[in-house]
């Protein structure tokens, strides 16, 4: 597919205007964000409103008990920032505790993998520091949809139907919310969550009681969640409930009131890398964000400008660089408060040049982390192994469960995923966020609240000495990875996608198409997508499939056969099945742009 053909595949136009742009994975969230901009709010107000709506209308993809990393550019401060909305493991969560339960992996569902829910605190931090609107202004849209209802997405309805028996037999608090009519809701039916609406109304009442000061109201709302009635409800439920999880045995959770009360969303500097006139900003190594930058550092040594954006040469080169970068993620990334991550070495030109020499015309089937600064890498245990092992060949673990994205529920038939949103405003602000966790099918609803906890703790390893080993108060290495890009020092692009380990593959391909192939945002999104499954999954049951790539069949048989001939194990997926990239940009001279993929038939951009 030459570049001209790539331009022809886009079924939607790139939006452009001068007032404001919102792109997200659900049209109602995009509309809510746009309504806030129309009401005089800025990009950060709009992002918070859209983020809270996503919790309501995509309950199978995120929830109020989940987490969110946020990357923004403040025109007032003239610099980018990161908000870490990833809550840590409970104080009682130790490797010894799980060993005592006979577990060698953290379960993917239930209460045991619960961490502190960080999303609410992150949205409040964004609103307090950079927003202009009140808590009521940004929460009102979510409350409206929870109370009056919203058309339930077919995939959300399917998720509920799949876990109906789990809810009836083991998670009655979830059945009370999602099976209120006696059975699963129908696709497209008006769905309400009165308990969630009531929870947020109580939060607003606490905020209003603080008086008329906006910041005082925001802090009061935050306290209500982390030190008030929400935290109390969590603590009471966790102290008493034992629920079925992926291990096949009921377990009691470890999250307590003190864990909630101690949490504050952190503001951090982004990790950056310069690439072809752009400065790309990502989260720290508590997320997988720097793997995007490592891929760029490797790709800087290749001439991609003249490659076919949907050709085998491009896919092979990018895939082989991804394998090297993700191998380093497995060996080195973790919460930098607990582990020494050699990020400077990993992102250096010298290290990239050394690693680039490993890229071969044939697809590698080895997992090959590097040795930055001469340090020896350690990888997580292979299936059946008792401890960490030196870098070696990756080993598969059987066929994957159905679907792509984030963790599967106990029966392995349904997976969670993630949401995304991007906003650009007329004031010069730009923001990107990737909310996730608290999936309706991954953890039971906390009584009276209308939502359940995150299960992000499943991303920890129960082996001592690894960068991402479980420890009390430690942040799990998340896959959530929004992207912010500067051009000539000015805010330019916000983008991202759901998709677990694939996020920094799908978004990277979009970015490369835009930078090297000259495609606009919408065209770059709609080029056929692919991703590698070569490295170990971040989610239970932690499979890996060496040399495997998943590719949309729109690549065509000639390209797919070429890739197979180079040693890739090619799994062909549907024509519009991989990724849900969204983007918003400031193009210069006050012109704004936005785009959202037609994949999944629910992501939309709005703007004027």
XYZ file of C-alpha atoms in Angstrom:
608
model
C 0.000 0.000 0.000
C 1.759 3.205 -1.119
C 1.257 6.406 0.843
C -1.424 7.575 -1.593
C -3.382 4.360 -0.972
C -2.973 4.773 2.782
C -4.639 8.162 2.470
C -7.564 6.567 0.664
C -8.518 4.159 3.464
C -9.660 6.757 5.993
C -13.435 6.610 6.392
C -13.583 9.785 8.468
C -12.003 13.204 7.988
C -9.480 14.808 10.306
C -11.423 17.470 12.204
C -10.031 20.996 12.297
C -11.010 24.276 13.906
C -9.818 26.977 16.264
C -11.990 26.693 19.382
C -11.382 23.259 20.894
C -11.035 19.552 20.149
C -11.905 16.419 22.134
C -11.242 12.830 21.010
C -12.119 9.795 23.100
C -13.128 6.163 22.947
C -16.836 6.968 23.470
C -18.952 9.601 21.767
C -20.733 10.610 24.979
C -17.423 11.366 26.700
C -16.275 13.428 23.715
C -19.569 15.320 23.782
C -19.267 15.981 27.532
C -15.730 17.289 27.121
C -16.825 19.527 24.281
C -19.730 20.845 26.368
C -17.265 21.900 29.082
C -15.147 23.736 26.510
C -18.269 25.455 25.159
C -19.098 26.526 28.713
C -15.769 28.329 29.074
C -13.707 25.540 30.647
C -10.216 24.659 29.550
C -8.726 21.385 28.290
C -8.135 20.091 31.821
C -11.719 20.717 32.901
C -12.936 19.004 29.737
C -10.628 16.023 30.259
C -11.886 15.486 33.809
C -15.521 15.623 32.689
C -14.852 13.209 29.820
C -12.881 10.910 32.125
C -15.723 10.639 34.618
C -18.219 9.943 31.813
C -16.023 7.111 30.505
C -16.320 5.448 33.928
C -20.095 5.322 33.477
C -20.526 4.517 29.788
C -17.593 2.067 29.426
C -17.865 0.077 32.688
C -16.279 -2.969 31.032
C -13.206 -0.851 30.208
C -12.740 1.289 33.319
C -14.459 2.395 36.498
C -14.314 4.811 39.447
C -12.142 2.281 41.290
C -9.540 2.227 38.533
C -6.455 4.257 37.697
C -5.288 6.835 35.160
C -1.978 8.335 34.050
C -2.367 11.872 32.681
C 0.122 13.841 30.583
C -0.560 17.503 29.910
C 0.965 20.724 28.687
C 0.085 23.851 30.658
C 0.124 27.070 28.636
C 0.236 28.992 31.934
C 3.349 27.167 33.140
C 4.789 26.677 29.632
C 5.820 23.095 30.328
C 4.527 19.525 30.292
C 3.637 17.466 33.362
C 2.608 13.956 34.362
C 0.023 13.006 36.999
C 0.457 9.494 38.335
C -3.010 8.175 39.109
C -1.690 4.656 39.714
C -2.433 3.577 43.262
C 0.077 1.431 45.160
C -0.228 -2.058 46.594
C -1.744 -2.345 50.081
C 0.564 -2.354 53.102
C -0.378 -5.956 53.797
C 0.475 -7.126 50.267
C 3.684 -9.138 50.537
C 5.141 -11.980 48.513
C 5.087 -14.042 51.698
C 1.352 -13.553 52.091
C 0.653 -14.862 48.587
C 3.094 -17.748 49.085
C 1.163 -18.670 52.212
C -1.957 -18.942 50.063
C -0.158 -21.282 47.676
C -0.086 -18.742 44.833
C 2.817 -18.087 42.476
C 0.934 -15.509 40.384
C -1.303 -12.698 41.589
C -4.864 -13.613 40.509
C -6.298 -11.554 37.670
C -9.686 -11.007 39.322
C -11.354 -10.712 42.717
C -10.091 -8.778 45.740
C -6.521 -10.057 46.186
C -5.060 -8.029 43.279
C -6.671 -4.777 44.435
C -4.500 -1.667 44.715
C -5.542 1.793 45.873
C -7.928 3.313 43.294
C -5.972 6.252 41.880
C -8.223 7.695 39.168
C -10.384 9.932 41.373
C -7.371 11.501 43.046
C -5.670 12.084 39.692
C -8.692 13.864 38.197
C -9.015 16.007 41.321
C -5.301 16.892 41.143
C -5.661 17.910 37.491
C -8.725 19.999 38.276
C -7.139 21.715 41.288
C -3.792 22.581 39.705
C -4.717 23.384 36.132
C -8.507 23.456 35.841
C -10.938 26.330 36.284
C -14.255 24.611 36.975
C -15.803 23.134 40.124
C -16.218 19.483 41.062
C -19.937 19.784 40.318
C -19.204 21.151 36.838
C -17.088 18.178 35.810
C -18.977 15.417 37.675
C -22.446 16.490 36.570
C -22.324 14.734 33.203
C -21.299 11.383 34.712
C -23.982 11.656 37.387
C -26.569 12.406 34.703
C -25.703 9.299 32.690
C -25.534 7.090 35.785
C -28.892 8.350 37.035
C -30.935 8.874 33.850
C -29.183 6.175 31.855
C -27.120 5.695 28.724
C -27.399 3.225 25.828
C -25.328 0.246 26.930
C -22.599 -0.634 24.475
C -23.020 -4.084 22.877
C -19.598 -5.135 24.172
C -20.509 -4.071 27.709
C -23.755 -6.038 27.468
C -21.817 -9.040 26.163
C -19.365 -8.802 29.067
C -22.223 -8.864 31.577
C -23.867 -11.803 29.806
C -20.605 -13.747 29.825
C -20.149 -13.408 33.591
C -23.820 -13.710 34.556
C -23.311 -16.994 36.436
C -20.193 -15.679 38.158
C -22.242 -12.744 39.436
C -25.166 -14.945 40.524
C -23.056 -17.587 42.263
C -20.104 -15.651 43.653
C -20.431 -11.866 43.265
C -23.963 -10.956 44.425
C -23.065 -7.285 44.874
C -22.293 -7.102 41.158
C -25.517 -8.924 40.320
C -27.440 -6.224 42.200
C -26.031 -3.591 39.831
C -25.797 -5.402 36.496
C -28.602 -7.994 36.691
C -31.289 -5.781 38.190
C -33.866 -6.798 35.591
C -33.441 -10.468 36.395
C -30.864 -11.021 33.697
C -28.186 -9.278 31.640
C -29.183 -5.959 30.036
C -29.760 -5.964 26.296
C -27.317 -4.253 23.935
C -28.371 -0.665 23.381
C -30.820 -0.717 26.289
C -30.958 2.302 28.593
C -28.748 1.346 31.516
C -28.571 3.135 34.854
C -26.346 2.793 37.906
C -28.249 4.505 40.731
C -25.694 3.522 43.366
C -22.875 5.184 41.442
C -24.987 8.286 40.878
C -25.696 8.409 44.611
C -22.005 7.956 45.448
C -20.986 10.915 43.330
C -23.901 13.000 44.594
C -22.659 12.374 48.135
C -19.172 13.445 47.040
C -20.681 16.676 45.676
C -22.553 17.241 48.936
C -19.270 16.930 50.838
C -17.672 19.369 48.401
C -20.478 21.900 48.755
C -20.196 21.732 52.543
C -16.671 23.147 52.254
C -18.026 26.526 51.160
C -17.722 28.481 47.942
C -13.961 28.220 47.425
C -13.247 25.996 44.420
C -10.017 24.510 45.759
C -11.570 23.824 49.162
C -14.420 21.990 47.431
C -11.998 19.863 45.415
C -10.028 18.926 48.533
C -13.241 18.078 50.395
C -14.314 15.823 47.520
C -10.934 14.111 47.579
C -11.196 13.529 51.341
C -14.691 12.084 50.941
C -13.265 9.484 48.579
C -10.004 8.597 50.311
C -10.671 9.402 53.964
C -14.452 9.484 54.148
C -17.445 7.369 53.270
C -15.967 5.778 50.110
C -12.820 4.605 51.919
C -14.924 3.361 54.817
C -17.119 1.321 52.468
C -14.030 -0.200 50.844
C -12.452 -1.038 54.202
C -15.615 -2.603 55.581
C -16.140 -4.785 52.517
C -12.518 -5.920 52.280
C -12.437 -6.817 55.967
C -15.373 -9.204 55.662
C -15.720 -10.504 52.095
C -14.125 -13.592 50.569
C -14.798 -13.812 46.856
C -13.963 -16.161 44.004
C -11.036 -15.140 41.803
C -9.008 -16.472 38.873
C -7.216 -18.991 41.088
C -10.491 -20.905 41.497
C -10.520 -20.314 45.260
C -12.251 -17.525 47.235
C -9.876 -15.072 48.885
C -10.113 -12.042 51.123
C -8.564 -8.798 49.885
C -5.783 -6.820 51.554
C -6.782 -3.203 50.896
C -7.522 -1.220 54.057
C -8.688 2.218 55.129
C -5.143 3.374 55.903
C -4.050 2.468 52.366
C -6.781 4.679 50.938
C -6.177 7.517 53.399
C -2.469 7.739 52.606
C -2.903 8.114 48.849
C -2.207 11.326 46.958
C -1.877 11.498 43.192
C 1.663 12.556 42.327
C 2.765 15.221 39.857
C 6.012 14.310 38.106
C 8.268 15.437 35.280
C 7.780 13.469 32.057
C 10.502 11.302 30.573
C 11.392 12.701 27.135
C 13.242 11.881 23.928
C 13.891 14.031 20.855
C 12.999 12.419 17.531
C 12.959 14.053 14.075
C 12.191 17.531 15.367
C 9.706 16.351 18.001
C 10.067 15.956 21.769
C 8.030 12.962 22.922
C 6.849 12.968 26.569
C 5.922 9.800 28.460
C 5.416 8.607 32.051
C 8.236 7.259 34.191
C 9.147 3.551 34.331
C 6.324 2.808 36.778
C 4.486 2.644 33.454
C 5.598 1.172 30.173
C 5.821 4.671 28.637
C 9.624 4.776 28.242
C 9.409 1.705 25.968
C 7.889 4.039 23.354
C 10.990 6.215 23.661
C 13.360 3.241 23.486
C 11.704 2.159 20.251
C 12.178 5.644 18.814
C 15.843 5.676 19.858
C 16.372 2.402 17.982
C 14.379 3.501 14.932
C 16.356 6.751 14.665
C 19.070 4.718 12.942
C 16.781 3.577 10.098
C 15.507 5.507 7.087
C 11.739 5.152 7.372
C 10.697 8.091 5.174
C 10.566 6.055 1.961
C 9.069 2.893 3.424
C 5.547 1.785 2.566
C 3.434 2.494 5.698
C 1.689 -0.858 5.217
C 4.643 -2.742 3.774
C 6.630 -5.678 5.108
C 9.895 -3.713 5.403
C 8.287 -1.143 7.713
C 6.442 -3.731 9.833
C 9.519 -5.942 10.189
C 11.871 -3.128 11.205
C 9.481 -1.649 13.745
C 8.618 -5.080 15.172
C 12.234 -6.119 15.666
C 12.995 -2.850 17.445
C 9.890 -3.331 19.597
C 11.119 -6.762 20.703
C 14.376 -5.259 21.956
C 12.679 -2.376 23.757
C 10.043 -4.556 25.409
C 12.685 -7.043 26.514
C 14.284 -4.158 28.422
C 10.891 -3.318 29.885
C 10.659 -6.846 31.286
C 14.175 -6.749 32.712
C 14.436 -3.179 34.032
C 11.127 -1.309 34.500
C 9.414 -0.885 37.862
C 8.460 1.716 40.444
C 11.600 3.911 40.702
C 10.834 4.490 44.395
C 11.688 0.818 44.944
C 14.105 -0.144 42.165
C 17.031 1.478 40.400
C 15.895 1.831 36.777
C 18.873 2.800 34.546
C 16.703 5.066 32.427
C 19.505 7.376 31.331
C 21.459 4.473 29.886
C 18.404 2.826 28.357
C 17.557 6.015 26.423
C 21.107 6.951 25.437
C 22.234 7.090 21.812
C 25.190 4.847 22.575
C 22.986 2.114 24.052
C 20.520 2.388 21.144
C 23.355 2.037 18.621
C 24.619 -1.054 20.429
C 21.180 -2.654 20.535
C 20.343 -1.675 16.954
C 23.018 -4.047 15.707
C 20.804 -6.933 16.861
C 18.109 -6.095 14.299
C 18.340 -8.782 11.627
C 16.582 -9.468 8.304
C 15.094 -12.538 10.025
C 12.566 -12.306 12.844
C 14.065 -13.065 16.240
C 12.448 -15.687 18.479
C 14.618 -14.732 21.482
C 13.843 -12.373 24.355
C 17.036 -10.295 24.516
C 17.234 -7.586 27.186
C 20.366 -5.479 27.211
C 22.965 -4.717 29.867
C 22.885 -0.927 30.374
C 25.956 0.222 32.244
C 27.215 -3.363 32.251
C 24.492 -4.529 34.638
C 23.184 -8.075 34.113
C 19.448 -8.273 33.346
C 17.033 -10.562 35.153
C 13.774 -11.703 33.614
C 10.624 -12.946 35.365
C 10.340 -16.732 35.800
C 9.261 -18.926 32.942
C 6.233 -21.205 33.492
C 7.056 -23.770 36.134
C 10.327 -22.126 37.163
C 10.986 -21.275 40.765
C 12.798 -17.974 40.456
C 14.338 -15.339 38.220
C 16.618 -16.471 35.459
C 19.302 -14.886 33.307
C 18.186 -13.526 29.938
C 17.357 -16.474 27.704
C 15.008 -17.612 24.976
C 11.375 -16.769 25.640
C 9.050 -19.714 26.076
C 5.381 -19.945 25.217
C 2.700 -21.031 27.613
C 0.021 -22.487 25.394
C -2.673 -20.736 23.416
C -3.904 -17.324 24.589
C -7.333 -16.773 26.022
C -9.872 -15.201 23.691
C -9.414 -11.553 22.882
C -6.710 -8.943 23.118
C -6.197 -6.259 25.711
C -6.134 -6.567 29.456
C -6.891 -9.395 31.906
C -9.454 -12.126 31.492
C -12.108 -13.017 34.058
C -12.107 -16.310 35.934
C -13.516 -18.399 33.087
C -11.055 -16.907 30.564
C -13.805 -15.899 28.149
C -13.872 -12.121 28.470
C -11.090 -9.561 28.741
C -10.970 -6.066 30.050
C -9.467 -3.224 28.160
C -8.954 0.479 28.565
C -10.207 3.912 27.505
C -8.461 6.965 26.140
C -9.065 10.695 25.685
C -7.237 13.708 24.269
C -8.146 17.399 24.471
C -6.752 20.569 22.893
C -8.134 24.020 23.723
C -7.864 27.539 22.304
C -5.741 28.656 25.272
C -2.739 26.519 24.294
C -3.348 23.603 26.673
C -3.101 19.973 25.636
C -3.839 16.806 27.607
C -3.804 13.034 27.081
C -5.109 10.396 29.509
C -5.615 6.627 29.500
C -8.158 5.571 32.174
C -8.454 1.886 33.011
C -9.064 -0.673 35.753
C -12.052 -1.429 37.927
C -13.638 -3.436 35.111
C -17.152 -4.647 35.883
C -16.066 -8.272 35.286
C -12.728 -8.178 37.114
C -13.801 -7.352 40.676
C -17.060 -7.352 42.631
C -18.950 -4.155 43.323
C -18.381 -2.656 46.773
C -21.836 -2.607 48.420
C -23.649 0.689 48.057
C -21.023 2.371 45.860
C -21.939 1.018 42.422
C -18.357 0.120 41.463
C -15.542 -2.240 42.397
C -11.796 -1.954 42.956
C -8.981 -2.145 40.456
C -7.132 -5.437 39.963
C -3.915 -3.785 38.747
C -1.911 -5.689 41.382
C -1.911 -8.706 39.050
C 0.919 -6.990 37.170
C 3.350 -7.629 40.038
C 5.604 -10.681 40.064
C 5.666 -12.907 43.159
C 9.406 -13.502 42.770
C 11.891 -11.582 44.901
C 14.480 -9.316 43.350
C 12.766 -8.222 40.134
C 12.101 -4.557 39.294
C 8.374 -5.287 39.273
C 8.268 -7.647 42.276
C 5.391 -7.108 44.711
C 6.094 -4.949 47.756
C 3.828 -3.019 50.166
C 3.206 0.547 48.985
C 4.768 -0.100 45.573
C 3.159 0.934 42.299
C 2.656 -1.938 39.829
C 4.246 -1.351 36.443
C 1.206 -0.364 34.442
C 0.722 -0.663 30.683
C -1.304 2.569 30.548
C 0.583 4.939 28.297
C -0.750 8.309 27.061
C 1.565 10.318 24.812
C 2.270 14.046 24.537
C 4.471 15.511 21.795
C 6.104 18.932 21.543
C 7.316 20.468 18.284
C 9.936 23.189 18.493
C 9.189 23.350 22.231
C 5.475 24.053 21.743
C 2.596 21.675 22.501
C 1.747 19.770 19.353
C 0.099 16.359 19.736
C -1.770 14.286 22.347
C -2.533 10.690 21.436
C -3.014 7.179 22.727
C -5.058 3.986 22.622
C -6.404 1.193 24.801
C -4.770 -2.208 24.423
C -2.569 -3.308 27.330
C 0.896 -4.320 26.115
C -0.022 -3.192 22.586
C -0.594 0.465 23.476
C 2.980 1.568 22.796
C 2.988 -0.427 19.570
C -0.239 0.867 18.028
C 0.378 4.475 19.076
C 3.978 4.248 17.868
C 2.899 3.114 14.391
C 0.404 5.996 14.236
C 3.121 8.469 15.251
C 5.592 7.094 12.694
C 3.003 7.263 9.916
C 2.364 10.891 10.799
C 6.027 11.908 11.094
C 7.636 9.834 8.329
C 4.825 9.279 5.832
C 3.164 12.685 6.056
C -0.288 11.317 6.838
C -2.719 13.499 8.751
C -4.058 12.302 12.103
C -7.033 10.398 10.718
C -5.087 8.832 7.851
C -2.299 7.751 10.192
C -4.821 6.112 12.520
C -6.522 4.102 9.792
C -3.443 2.469 8.209
C -3.632 -1.324 8.805
C -2.442 -2.139 12.334
C -0.396 -4.915 13.890
C 1.393 -5.753 17.141
C 3.903 -8.241 18.524
C 3.043 -10.855 21.158
C 6.704 -11.879 21.428
C 7.320 -10.857 25.043
C 5.592 -11.945 28.232
C 2.149 -10.440 28.811
C 1.715 -8.036 31.705
C -1.522 -9.791 32.664
C -2.582 -13.093 34.159
C -1.710 -15.793 33.095
C 1.392 -14.054 31.641
C 1.723 -15.876 28.290
C 4.304 -15.083 25.632
C 4.420 -16.164 21.981
C 7.891 -15.754 20.485
C 8.038 -14.254 16.972
C 4.226 -13.962 16.818
C 2.597 -10.891 15.346
C -1.108 -10.146 15.032
C -1.948 -8.242 11.840
C -5.155 -6.921 10.296
C -6.008 -8.722 7.081
C -6.085 -5.379 5.251
C -2.321 -5.720 4.848
C -3.089 -8.188 2.070
C -1.752 -11.667 1.431
C 1.418 -10.502 -0.314
C 2.605 -8.495 2.708
C 1.507 -11.131 5.221
C 3.285 -13.855 3.262
C 6.426 -11.700 3.060
C 6.405 -11.306 6.851
C 5.938 -15.041 7.342
C 8.855 -15.629 4.995
C 11.038 -13.494 7.278
C 10.291 -15.802 10.216
C 7.314 -14.049 11.817
C 4.467 -16.235 13.031
C 1.621 -14.245 11.526
C -1.854 -14.403 13.087
C -4.362 -12.674 10.830
C -7.120 -10.679 12.521
C -10.153 -8.846 11.180
C -9.852 -5.806 8.905
C -10.592 -3.198 11.613
C -9.759 -5.033 14.825
C -6.497 -3.752 16.341
C -6.238 -0.564 18.353
C -8.496 2.378 19.133
C -6.136 5.315 18.625
C -7.394 8.840 19.332
C -5.519 12.112 18.867
C -5.793 15.879 19.244
C -3.253 18.415 18.029
C -2.269 22.060 17.768
C -1.150 22.560 14.174
C 0.042 26.164 14.474
C -1.466 29.612 13.797
C -4.273 28.748 16.228
C -5.485 25.794 14.157
C -6.507 22.677 16.105
C -7.158 19.148 14.843
C -8.517 15.849 16.135
C -9.201 12.302 14.986
C -10.567 9.025 16.344
C -10.533 5.561 14.836
C -13.541 3.921 13.264
C -12.395 0.606 14.813
C -14.938 -0.576 17.354
C -17.537 1.920 16.116
C -17.616 3.971 19.307
C -14.600 6.315 19.341
C -15.342 9.839 18.146
C -13.721 13.230 17.908
C -15.627 16.482 18.335
C -14.556 20.068 17.852
C -14.982 23.358 16.103
